[in-house]
Amino acid sequence: MSELSKAFGLLLSGLRQQAGVSQEELAFSAGVHRTYISQLERGLKSPSLQTIFLLAYALGVKPSELLPPYSEKPRKRRATRGKRSRKHGT
């Protein structure tokens, strides 16, 4: 879970509560599943650009209001490699 995802989740949760809507109501308005809202708020998932716009529209805010202030440069993710299968005897 990245610091950026956690910051986004806290901001989303705060804006949702400020709007007085439940996760279920926000999910319905944005056209996403309620468990996805929960995962976003806990920083377990990162939203796509389209999702940011859908959430902003559903909350009645500008999409930029869903972007947390971030003073540090985000770290690059390491490329992940799948396990290579080794052929024995070659």
Tab-separated table of C-alpha atoms in Angstrom:
chain	number	residue	atom	x	y	z
A	1	MET	CA	0.000	0.000	0.000
A	2	SER	CA	1.572	3.265	-1.088
A	3	GLU	CA	1.570	6.502	0.872
A	4	LEU	CA	-0.203	8.163	-2.041
A	5	SER	CA	-3.000	5.564	-1.968
A	6	LYS	CA	-3.398	6.049	1.784
A	7	ALA	CA	-3.548	9.840	1.368
A	8	PHE	CA	-6.143	9.516	-1.401
A	9	GLY	CA	-8.215	7.193	0.772
A	10	LEU	CA	-8.230	9.568	3.724
A	11	LEU	CA	-9.241	12.457	1.482
A	12	LEU	CA	-11.994	10.434	-0.184
A	13	SER	CA	-13.346	9.275	3.165
A	14	GLY	CA	-13.355	12.819	4.519
A	15	LEU	CA	-15.134	14.267	1.488
A	16	ARG	CA	-17.678	11.440	1.541
A	17	GLN	CA	-18.440	11.982	5.216
A	18	GLN	CA	-18.594	15.737	4.693
A	19	ALA	CA	-21.176	15.136	1.954
A	20	GLY	CA	-23.136	12.969	4.382
A	21	VAL	CA	-23.279	9.881	2.182
A	22	SER	CA	-22.499	6.259	2.935
A	23	GLN	CA	-19.998	4.171	1.016
A	24	GLU	CA	-22.931	2.381	-0.566
A	25	GLU	CA	-24.589	5.629	-1.688
A	26	LEU	CA	-21.329	6.945	-3.129
A	27	ALA	CA	-20.686	3.670	-4.919
A	28	PHE	CA	-24.155	3.704	-6.465
A	29	SER	CA	-23.829	7.326	-7.600
A	30	ALA	CA	-20.371	6.730	-9.084
A	31	GLY	CA	-21.303	3.406	-10.686
A	32	VAL	CA	-18.770	1.309	-8.769
A	33	HIS	CA	-19.060	-1.441	-6.157
A	34	ARG	CA	-19.274	-0.573	-2.464
A	35	THR	CA	-16.338	-2.793	-1.590
A	36	TYR	CA	-14.224	-0.841	-4.088
A	37	ILE	CA	-15.013	2.398	-2.209
A	38	SER	CA	-13.931	0.680	1.002
A	39	GLN	CA	-10.693	-0.495	-0.608
A	40	LEU	CA	-9.987	2.996	-1.934
A	41	GLU	CA	-10.615	4.584	1.464
A	42	ARG	CA	-8.276	2.108	3.159
A	43	GLY	CA	-5.559	2.712	0.568
A	44	LEU	CA	-5.679	-0.851	-0.726
A	45	LYS	CA	-6.541	0.165	-4.290
A	46	SER	CA	-5.557	3.075	-6.500
A	47	PRO	CA	-8.256	4.676	-8.656
A	48	SER	CA	-8.017	5.185	-12.381
A	49	LEU	CA	-8.374	8.688	-13.790
A	50	GLN	CA	-11.894	7.816	-14.911
A	51	THR	CA	-12.796	6.671	-11.396
A	52	ILE	CA	-11.479	9.928	-9.911
A	53	PHE	CA	-13.810	11.863	-12.221
A	54	LEU	CA	-16.786	9.589	-11.431
A	55	LEU	CA	-16.211	9.964	-7.690
A	56	ALA	CA	-15.806	13.729	-7.968
A	57	TYR	CA	-19.052	14.054	-9.926
A	58	ALA	CA	-20.869	11.862	-7.386
A	59	LEU	CA	-19.514	13.964	-4.489
A	60	GLY	CA	-20.194	17.281	-6.226
A	61	VAL	CA	-16.557	18.376	-6.144
A	62	LYS	CA	-13.882	19.117	-8.725
A	63	PRO	CA	-11.696	16.125	-9.626
A	64	SER	CA	-8.661	18.096	-8.444
A	65	GLU	CA	-10.177	18.168	-4.934
A	66	LEU	CA	-9.712	14.399	-4.783
A	67	LEU	CA	-5.977	14.694	-5.346
A	68	PRO	CA	-4.129	14.872	-2.058
A	69	PRO	CA	-1.379	17.448	-1.606
A	70	TYR	CA	1.840	15.540	-1.930
A	71	SER	CA	5.134	17.191	-1.145
A	72	GLU	CA	7.393	14.220	-1.750
A	73	LYS	CA	8.221	12.834	-5.136
A	74	PRO	CA	6.370	9.528	-5.519
A	75	ARG	CA	8.674	6.538	-5.529
A	76	LYS	CA	8.950	4.519	-8.668
A	77	ARG	CA	7.597	1.046	-8.421
A	78	ARG	CA	9.968	-1.777	-9.030
A	79	ALA	CA	9.244	-3.894	-12.028
A	80	THR	CA	7.965	-7.242	-10.921
A	81	ARG	CA	8.978	-10.335	-12.727
A	82	GLY	CA	7.103	-13.546	-12.826
A	83	LYS	CA	8.849	-16.680	-11.715
A	84	ARG	CA	10.773	-18.240	-14.511
A	85	SER	CA	10.509	-21.916	-14.872
A	86	ARG	CA	13.822	-23.631	-15.230
A	87	LYS	CA	14.244	-26.651	-17.337
A	88	HIS	CA	16.410	-29.158	-15.618
A	89	GLY	CA	19.145	-30.873	-17.578
A	90	THR	CA	19.523	-28.218	-20.313
